[in-house]
C-alpha cells in the first residue's frame, strides 16, 4: 500500500472492494450498494494510495484519519479496510449478522470492545451530518499539538441537507484547517430520490468557496484524477479543502447505476455470481495516438479525453525491432502534462532494459516490453524497477510468439499481457482472427498460474472485432485507426463502448442461464438490456419479461 501503488493495481483493488461489498450485502439481504459503490474510488484511493496508515497498528500516533460521515456506505468502507489489510476480507460476508462486528453502521474501534468494533474505524457513524464536525475537532487538535496528521472526511450530498454541515464548514474556514480535506460524494441521489428534486444543493462549488474553503472538482470514478487532486490538496495553505467528487450511485453494476431504488436494497443472493462476473469484467479503452494524422498528439489526446476513454496507448517504435519509427521517451515527457489520463506505453524497441529508465522518468503508468527481445533476467530486472517506481509492468507477444515458459515465474506483479493481433509496426492493419484461440489459451493458462492482471488486445480492434477479443479474454482494448482513422472520434468511442457492453451482457446472460436464473436476471436487468435486445437476439423474450 502507499504512495507508489501502480495504476492497474489500484483499479484492481477497488474492483475487489466492490466484489466483497456486494457479497456481504447479498449475503445479509440488506445494506447500501448505492453509496458503497459511488464512494469506492474515493475510499480506495485514500487507503491504497494516499493516506499514511498502518493496518497492523490501527492506533498509530502519526496516522492520517479517515472519517466516514456517510456511514451507510459501510459495506464499501468495511471492504476497503479489509482489502487494505485491517481484517480478513472473508469477514465481509458476515455483514449485519448477529455477533458480527460488521454491523449496518460502523462502530469506532476500541481495544475494550474489539469484538464489536472494527480496526481502522475512527468514528461511530449512523445519523448523518456529524462526521465533519468530528473531523474538524481532530484537525484542530492536531494543529494545536503541532502534529502532522492529515484528516480526510467523506460526506454525502443528501447529508448536506443537514444544517450542522454548514456550521462545521464555517468553523473549518475560521481555523484555516489546511490539514483537513473533505470529499463530497456527489452522486446526486439520496434515500428515495434525486437531490436536486428534494433539496437542491447546487451551486455546490460556490457554497463551499464562500465559506472560505479551497474547492476542487473531479470525476469521482477516475483514480488518476483523485490522486492528482489529493496531491494538489496537500499543497494548500491556510484553508480547508473541499473536493467535489462527481460520482454515480451504484457505479459498477449497470442496473444499479444512478437508480435511487438501489440506495438501501440488496440484490437477491442468487444473483451474486453474475454480479461478481460483471464487477470483474470492467473493460478499458485505450486509443493509440500514432493512428490517423501524423503528430498533433496533444490535440489527439484532448479529443479522446473529452470522450471519456480510460487511458492513452503510446506506441514507441525504434525502426529496428519493428520496420517503423515513431517517438521516444523525450516526446512522452512533453506529452505528460497534457492530461491526467494514464499512459499505456508499448515499447517496440530492441533493447528495452538499456532504455527503461528514460520511460520510467517520462512518468508512464504502464510500460510493456516485448517477450521477443527479453531474457528472463532482463524482464525480471525491468519488472522490479517498474514496480518500485509505481509503474505497471506488461509484456507483449507477437502473433506468432507463444508465452515464454519463463514468464510463468514472473506472473506475480505482472499487470498486463498484450496479445498482438497484428504484426507490430503500423496502425491501421487488419485484425488477425488466428490469434483468438491463442488469446483464449493464454488467458486461461496464465490465470491458472495466478495471473491477476489484464489481457490487452492490440491491433485492428474496431466495432467488428472487439467482441471476439472480449470473448477471448481481453479487457483492455487498444484502438488506433478505429478512433482516429474515421473523422468521428465521438461516434467511434461510443461504438466501441457499445460493443463491449453487448459482449458483457451476453456473457452475463449466459452465466445467468447456467445458474437457472435467466428470467429473474432479465427482469432485474430489463432497462439495461433493451438497447441491446436486437443484437442479443432476445427481443421477444425480453418483451415477455414483466
Ligand atoms: C501496432 C501498434 C498498435 C497500433 C494500433 O504495432 O502496437 O498499437 O498502433 O492501431 P490499430 O488499432 O489501428 O491497429
Ligand atoms: Zn501498441
Coordinates of C-alpha atoms in Angstrom, one line a residue, residues 39-439:
X39 CA -17.6 6.2 -3.0
X40 CA -15.4 3.2 -3.9
X41 CA -12.7 5.0 -5.9
X42 CA -12.6 7.8 -3.2
X43 CA -12.1 5.5 -0.3
X44 CA -9.9 3.1 -2.2
X45 CA -7.5 5.8 -3.5
X46 CA -7.3 7.2 0.1
X47 CA -6.5 3.9 1.8
X48 CA -4.5 2.2 -1.0
X49 CA -2.5 5.2 -2.4
X50 CA -2.8 8.4 -0.2
X51 CA -3.2 8.1 3.5
X52 CA -0.4 7.4 5.9
X53 CA -1.7 4.5 7.9
X54 CA -0.7 1.0 9.1
X55 CA -3.3 -1.8 9.3
X56 CA -1.1 -3.6 11.8
X57 CA -1.2 -0.5 14.1
X58 CA -4.7 1.0 13.9
X59 CA -3.8 3.4 16.7
X60 CA -0.5 4.6 15.2
X61 CA 0.0 8.1 16.5
X62 CA 1.2 9.6 13.2
X63 CA -1.6 8.1 11.1
X64 CA -3.8 10.2 8.9
X65 CA -7.5 10.0 9.9
X66 CA -10.5 9.0 7.7
X67 CA -13.9 9.9 9.0
X68 CA -16.7 8.3 7.0
X69 CA -19.7 10.6 7.8
X70 CA -21.9 8.9 5.2
X71 CA -21.8 5.8 7.4
X72 CA -24.4 3.9 5.4
X73 CA -21.6 3.2 2.8
X74 CA -20.4 0.8 5.5
X75 CA -20.2 -2.3 3.2
X76 CA -17.9 -0.4 0.9
X77 CA -16.0 1.0 3.8
X78 CA -15.5 -2.3 5.5
X79 CA -14.4 -3.9 2.2
X80 CA -11.9 -1.1 1.7
X81 CA -10.4 -1.7 5.2
X82 CA -10.3 -5.4 4.6
X83 CA -8.6 -5.1 1.2
X84 CA -6.2 -2.6 2.9
X85 CA -5.3 -5.4 5.4
X86 CA -7.2 -4.4 8.6
X87 CA -9.0 -7.8 8.8
X88 CA -9.6 -10.8 6.5
X89 CA -11.8 -9.9 3.5
X90 CA -13.9 -13.1 4.0
X91 CA -15.3 -11.4 7.2
X92 CA -17.3 -9.0 4.9
X93 CA -19.6 -11.9 4.3
X94 CA -20.7 -11.7 8.0
X95 CA -22.1 -8.2 7.3
X96 CA -25.1 -7.4 9.6
X97 CA -25.1 -10.9 11.0
X98 CA -25.8 -11.4 14.7
X99 CA -22.5 -11.4 16.6
X100 CA -20.5 -9.9 13.6
X101 CA -18.5 -6.7 14.3
X102 CA -19.5 -5.6 10.8
X103 CA -22.9 -4.1 11.5
X104 CA -25.0 -1.8 9.3
X105 CA -23.2 1.3 10.5
X106 CA -19.6 1.2 11.7
X107 CA -18.6 1.4 15.4
X108 CA -15.4 3.2 16.3
X109 CA -12.6 0.8 17.1
X110 CA -11.5 0.3 20.7
X111 CA -9.5 -2.5 22.3
X112 CA -12.1 -2.6 25.1
X113 CA -14.8 -3.7 22.7
X114 CA -12.7 -5.2 19.9
X115 CA -15.2 -7.9 19.2
X116 CA -17.9 -5.3 18.4
X117 CA -15.8 -2.7 16.7
X118 CA -13.7 -2.6 13.5
X119 CA -10.0 -1.9 13.4
X120 CA -9.4 1.2 11.3
X121 CA -12.8 2.8 12.1
X122 CA -12.2 6.2 13.7
X123 CA -15.9 7.3 14.1
X124 CA -19.1 5.6 15.0
X125 CA -21.4 6.8 12.2
X126 CA -25.1 6.4 11.6
X127 CA -27.2 9.6 11.9
X128 CA -25.7 11.8 9.2
X129 CA -24.4 15.4 9.4
X130 CA -21.9 14.9 12.3
X131 CA -18.7 13.4 10.8
X132 CA -17.4 16.7 9.5
X133 CA -17.6 18.2 13.0
X134 CA -15.6 15.3 14.4
X135 CA -13.0 15.7 11.6
X136 CA -12.7 19.4 12.4
X137 CA -12.1 18.5 16.1
X138 CA -9.3 16.1 15.2
X139 CA -7.7 18.5 12.7
X140 CA -7.8 21.4 15.1
X141 CA -6.4 19.3 17.9
X142 CA -3.6 18.1 15.6
X143 CA -2.8 21.6 14.7
X144 CA -2.8 22.8 18.3
X145 CA -0.5 19.9 19.2
X146 CA 1.8 20.7 16.3
X147 CA 1.2 17.3 14.7
X148 CA 1.4 16.4 11.0
X149 CA -1.6 14.1 10.8
X150 CA -4.0 14.9 8.0
X151 CA -7.7 14.4 8.3
X152 CA -9.9 13.2 5.4
X153 CA -13.7 13.3 5.8
X154 CA -16.2 11.8 3.4
X155 CA -19.7 13.4 3.3
X156 CA -22.7 12.9 1.1
X157 CA -24.9 15.3 -0.9
X158 CA -28.1 14.1 0.8
X159 CA -26.3 14.5 4.1
X160 CA -25.5 18.1 3.1
X161 CA -29.2 19.0 3.8
X162 CA -28.1 18.9 7.5
X163 CA -27.5 22.3 9.0
X164 CA -24.6 21.0 11.1
X165 CA -22.6 20.5 7.9
X166 CA -22.6 24.3 7.3
X167 CA -22.0 25.3 10.9
X168 CA -18.9 23.0 10.8
X169 CA -17.8 24.4 7.4
X170 CA -17.7 27.9 8.9
X171 CA -15.6 26.7 11.8
X172 CA -13.1 25.0 9.5
X173 CA -12.8 28.2 7.4
X174 CA -12.3 30.2 10.6
X175 CA -9.5 28.0 11.9
X176 CA -7.8 27.8 8.5
X177 CA -7.6 24.0 8.8
X178 CA -5.3 23.2 5.9
X179 CA -4.8 19.7 7.3
X180 CA -8.4 18.9 6.6
X181 CA -9.6 17.5 3.3
X182 CA -13.4 16.9 2.9
X183 CA -14.6 14.9 -0.1
X184 CA -18.2 15.2 -1.2
X185 CA -19.6 12.1 -2.8
X186 CA -21.7 14.0 -5.3
X187 CA -23.9 11.1 -6.6
X188 CA -27.0 13.3 -6.8
X189 CA -29.3 10.7 -5.1
X190 CA -30.5 10.5 -1.5
X191 CA -32.6 7.8 0.1
X192 CA -35.6 7.9 -2.2
X193 CA -34.9 10.3 -4.9
X194 CA -32.7 12.8 -6.7
X195 CA -31.0 15.5 -4.5
X196 CA -31.9 18.4 -6.8
X197 CA -35.6 17.4 -6.6
X198 CA -35.6 17.0 -2.8
X199 CA -33.2 19.8 -1.6
X200 CA -31.2 21.4 -4.4
X201 CA -27.5 21.7 -3.4
X202 CA -26.1 23.5 -6.4
X203 CA -24.2 25.8 -6.9
X204 CA -22.2 23.5 -4.6
X205 CA -18.8 24.8 -5.5
X206 CA -19.8 28.4 -4.8
X207 CA -21.2 27.5 -1.4
X208 CA -18.0 25.9 -0.1
X209 CA -15.8 28.6 -1.6
X210 CA -18.0 31.3 0.1
X211 CA -17.3 29.5 3.4
X212 CA -13.5 30.0 2.8
X213 CA -12.7 26.6 1.6
X214 CA -10.3 25.8 -1.3
X215 CA -12.6 23.9 -3.7
X216 CA -11.7 21.3 -6.3
X217 CA -13.9 19.2 -8.6
X218 CA -13.1 15.8 -10.1
X219 CA -14.7 12.8 -11.7
X220 CA -15.0 10.7 -8.6
X221 CA -14.5 7.4 -10.5
X222 CA -11.2 8.4 -12.1
X223 CA -8.5 7.3 -9.7
X224 CA -5.9 9.3 -11.7
X225 CA -7.9 12.5 -11.1
X226 CA -8.4 11.7 -7.4
X227 CA -4.6 11.0 -7.0
X228 CA -3.9 14.3 -8.7
X229 CA -6.3 16.4 -6.7
X230 CA -5.1 14.9 -3.4
X231 CA -1.6 15.9 -4.3
X232 CA -2.9 19.5 -5.0
X233 CA -4.8 19.5 -1.8
X234 CA -1.6 18.7 0.2
X235 CA -0.1 22.0 -1.2
X236 CA -3.0 24.2 0.0
X237 CA -2.2 26.6 2.9
X238 CA -4.4 28.3 5.4
X239 CA -7.7 26.9 4.0
X240 CA -9.5 23.6 4.4
X241 CA -10.0 21.7 1.2
X242 CA -13.3 20.6 -0.3
X243 CA -13.1 18.0 -3.2
X244 CA -16.4 17.7 -5.0
X245 CA -16.3 14.2 -6.5
X246 CA -18.9 13.8 -9.2
X247 CA -19.9 10.1 -8.9
X248 CA -22.6 7.7 -9.9
X249 CA -24.6 5.9 -7.2
X250 CA -24.3 2.2 -7.7
X251 CA -21.4 2.6 -10.2
X252 CA -20.0 -0.7 -11.3
X253 CA -23.3 -2.6 -11.7
X254 CA -25.2 -1.3 -14.7
X255 CA -28.7 -1.8 -13.5
X256 CA -27.9 -0.2 -10.1
X257 CA -26.1 2.8 -11.5
X258 CA -27.9 6.2 -10.9
X259 CA -31.0 4.3 -9.7
X260 CA -32.5 5.5 -6.4
X261 CA -34.1 2.2 -5.7
X262 CA -30.6 0.7 -5.0
X263 CA -29.8 3.2 -2.2
X264 CA -30.6 0.7 0.5
X265 CA -31.7 -2.5 -1.2
X266 CA -29.8 -5.8 -1.5
X267 CA -29.8 -7.8 -4.7
X268 CA -31.1 -11.4 -4.5
X269 CA -28.4 -13.8 -3.2
X270 CA -28.9 -16.0 -6.3
X271 CA -27.6 -13.0 -8.4
X272 CA -24.3 -12.8 -6.6
X273 CA -22.2 -14.9 -9.0
X274 CA -23.4 -12.9 -12.1
X275 CA -22.8 -9.6 -10.3
X276 CA -19.3 -10.7 -9.4
X277 CA -18.7 -11.5 -13.1
X278 CA -19.9 -8.1 -14.0
X279 CA -17.6 -6.4 -11.5
X280 CA -14.7 -8.4 -12.6
X281 CA -15.3 -7.6 -16.3
X282 CA -14.6 -3.9 -16.4
X283 CA -13.0 -3.0 -19.6
X284 CA -10.7 -0.2 -20.6
X285 CA -10.5 1.7 -23.9
X286 CA -7.0 2.9 -24.9
X287 CA -6.8 4.9 -28.2
X288 CA -3.4 4.6 -29.9
X289 CA -2.3 8.1 -30.8
X290 CA 0.1 7.1 -33.7
X291 CA -3.0 6.3 -35.8
X292 CA -4.7 8.9 -38.1
X293 CA -2.9 12.1 -38.9
X294 CA 0.8 12.3 -38.1
X295 CA 1.9 14.4 -35.0
X296 CA -0.6 16.8 -33.2
X297 CA -0.6 14.3 -30.3
X298 CA -1.7 16.8 -27.6
X299 CA -4.8 17.6 -29.7
X300 CA -5.5 13.9 -30.3
X301 CA -5.2 13.2 -26.5
X302 CA -7.5 16.1 -25.7
X303 CA -10.1 14.9 -28.2
X304 CA -10.3 11.3 -26.7
X305 CA -10.1 12.6 -23.1
X306 CA -13.3 14.5 -23.8
X307 CA -14.9 11.2 -24.9
X308 CA -14.1 9.6 -21.6
X309 CA -11.6 7.0 -22.7
X310 CA -9.7 5.2 -19.9
X311 CA -6.1 5.7 -21.0
X312 CA -3.8 6.7 -23.8
X313 CA -1.9 3.9 -25.7
X314 CA 1.6 5.2 -26.7
X315 CA 3.4 3.1 -29.4
X316 CA 7.2 3.6 -29.2
X317 CA 8.9 2.1 -32.3
X318 CA 12.6 2.2 -32.8
X319 CA 12.8 1.2 -36.5
X320 CA 14.8 -1.9 -35.6
X321 CA 12.5 -4.2 -33.7
X322 CA 9.8 -3.1 -36.0
X323 CA 10.0 -1.5 -39.5
X324 CA 8.8 1.9 -38.4
X325 CA 9.9 4.7 -36.1
X326 CA 7.5 6.8 -34.0
X327 CA 8.9 8.7 -31.0
X328 CA 10.8 8.1 -27.7
X329 CA 10.8 9.0 -24.1
X330 CA 11.5 12.7 -24.6
X331 CA 8.3 13.1 -26.6
X332 CA 6.3 11.2 -23.9
X333 CA 7.8 13.6 -21.3
X334 CA 6.5 16.5 -23.2
X335 CA 3.0 15.0 -23.6
X336 CA 2.7 14.0 -19.9
X337 CA 1.4 17.4 -18.6
X338 CA -1.3 17.5 -21.3
X339 CA -3.6 15.0 -19.4
X340 CA -4.0 13.1 -16.1
X341 CA -5.1 10.1 -18.2
X342 CA -2.8 7.1 -17.6
X343 CA -0.1 6.5 -20.3
X344 CA -0.1 2.9 -21.5
X345 CA 3.4 2.8 -23.2
X346 CA 4.0 -0.1 -25.6
X347 CA 7.8 -0.3 -26.3
X348 CA 8.6 -1.9 -29.6
X349 CA 12.3 -1.5 -29.1
X350 CA 15.2 -3.9 -29.4
X351 CA 17.0 -3.3 -26.0
X352 CA 14.3 -2.3 -23.5
X353 CA 16.4 -2.9 -20.4
X354 CA 19.0 -0.3 -21.6
X355 CA 16.4 2.4 -22.1
X356 CA 13.9 1.6 -19.4
X357 CA 14.9 4.4 -17.1
X358 CA 14.0 7.0 -19.6
X359 CA 10.5 5.7 -19.8
X360 CA 10.3 5.5 -16.1
X361 CA 11.3 9.2 -15.9
X362 CA 8.7 10.0 -18.5
X363 CA 6.1 9.0 -16.0
X364 CA 4.3 6.3 -17.9
X365 CA 1.7 4.4 -15.9
X366 CA 2.0 1.1 -17.7
X367 CA 5.2 0.0 -19.6
X368 CA 5.0 -3.0 -21.8
X369 CA 8.1 -4.6 -23.5
X370 CA 8.2 -7.4 -26.0
X371 CA 9.0 -11.0 -24.9
X372 CA 10.8 -11.5 -28.2
X373 CA 13.6 -9.2 -27.1
X374 CA 13.8 -10.1 -23.4
X375 CA 15.5 -12.9 -21.4
X376 CA 14.0 -13.9 -18.1
X377 CA 16.6 -12.0 -16.1
X378 CA 16.2 -8.9 -18.2
X379 CA 12.5 -8.9 -17.8
X380 CA 12.7 -9.5 -14.1
X381 CA 15.0 -6.5 -13.7
X382 CA 12.6 -4.4 -15.8
X383 CA 9.7 -5.6 -13.7
X384 CA 11.4 -4.8 -10.4
X385 CA 12.4 -1.4 -11.5
X386 CA 8.9 -0.5 -12.7
X387 CA 7.3 -1.8 -9.5
X388 CA 9.5 0.2 -7.2
X389 CA 8.6 3.3 -9.3
X390 CA 4.8 2.5 -9.0
X391 CA 4.5 1.6 -12.8
X392 CA 2.5 -1.3 -14.0
X393 CA 4.7 -3.9 -15.8
X394 CA 3.5 -5.5 -19.0
X395 CA 4.7 -8.0 -21.6
X396 CA 3.7 -8.3 -25.2
X397 CA 3.8 -11.3 -27.6
X398 CA 3.6 -11.1 -31.4
X399 CA 1.0 -13.1 -33.3
X400 CA 3.5 -16.0 -33.9
X401 CA 5.0 -15.9 -30.5
X402 CA 3.9 -18.2 -27.6
X403 CA 4.1 -17.2 -24.0
X404 CA 7.7 -17.9 -23.0
X405 CA 8.0 -20.6 -20.4
X406 CA 9.9 -18.3 -18.0
X407 CA 7.0 -15.9 -17.9
X408 CA 5.1 -18.2 -15.6
X409 CA 7.7 -17.4 -13.0
X410 CA 7.1 -13.7 -13.3
X411 CA 3.3 -13.6 -13.0
X412 CA 3.3 -12.1 -9.6
X413 CA 3.2 -8.3 -10.0
X414 CA 2.6 -8.6 -13.8
X415 CA -0.3 -6.3 -14.7
X416 CA -0.6 -6.6 -18.5
X417 CA -0.1 -9.2 -21.2
X418 CA -0.6 -7.8 -24.7
X419 CA -1.5 -10.4 -27.2
X420 CA -0.8 -8.7 -30.5
X421 CA -3.5 -9.2 -33.1
X422 CA -1.3 -7.6 -35.9
X423 CA 2.4 -7.9 -36.6
X424 CA 3.7 -4.7 -34.9
X425 CA 4.9 -1.7 -36.8
X426 CA 1.9 0.2 -38.0
X427 CA -1.6 1.3 -37.1
X428 CA -4.5 0.6 -39.5
X429 CA -3.7 -3.0 -40.1
X430 CA -6.3 -5.8 -40.4
X431 CA -7.1 -7.8 -37.2
X432 CA -5.8 -11.4 -37.3
X433 CA -8.5 -13.7 -36.1
X434 CA -6.0 -16.5 -35.9
X435 CA -4.7 -15.1 -32.6
X436 CA -8.1 -15.6 -30.9
X437 CA -7.6 -19.2 -29.9
X438 CA -4.2 -18.3 -28.5
X439 CA -5.7 -15.4 -26.6

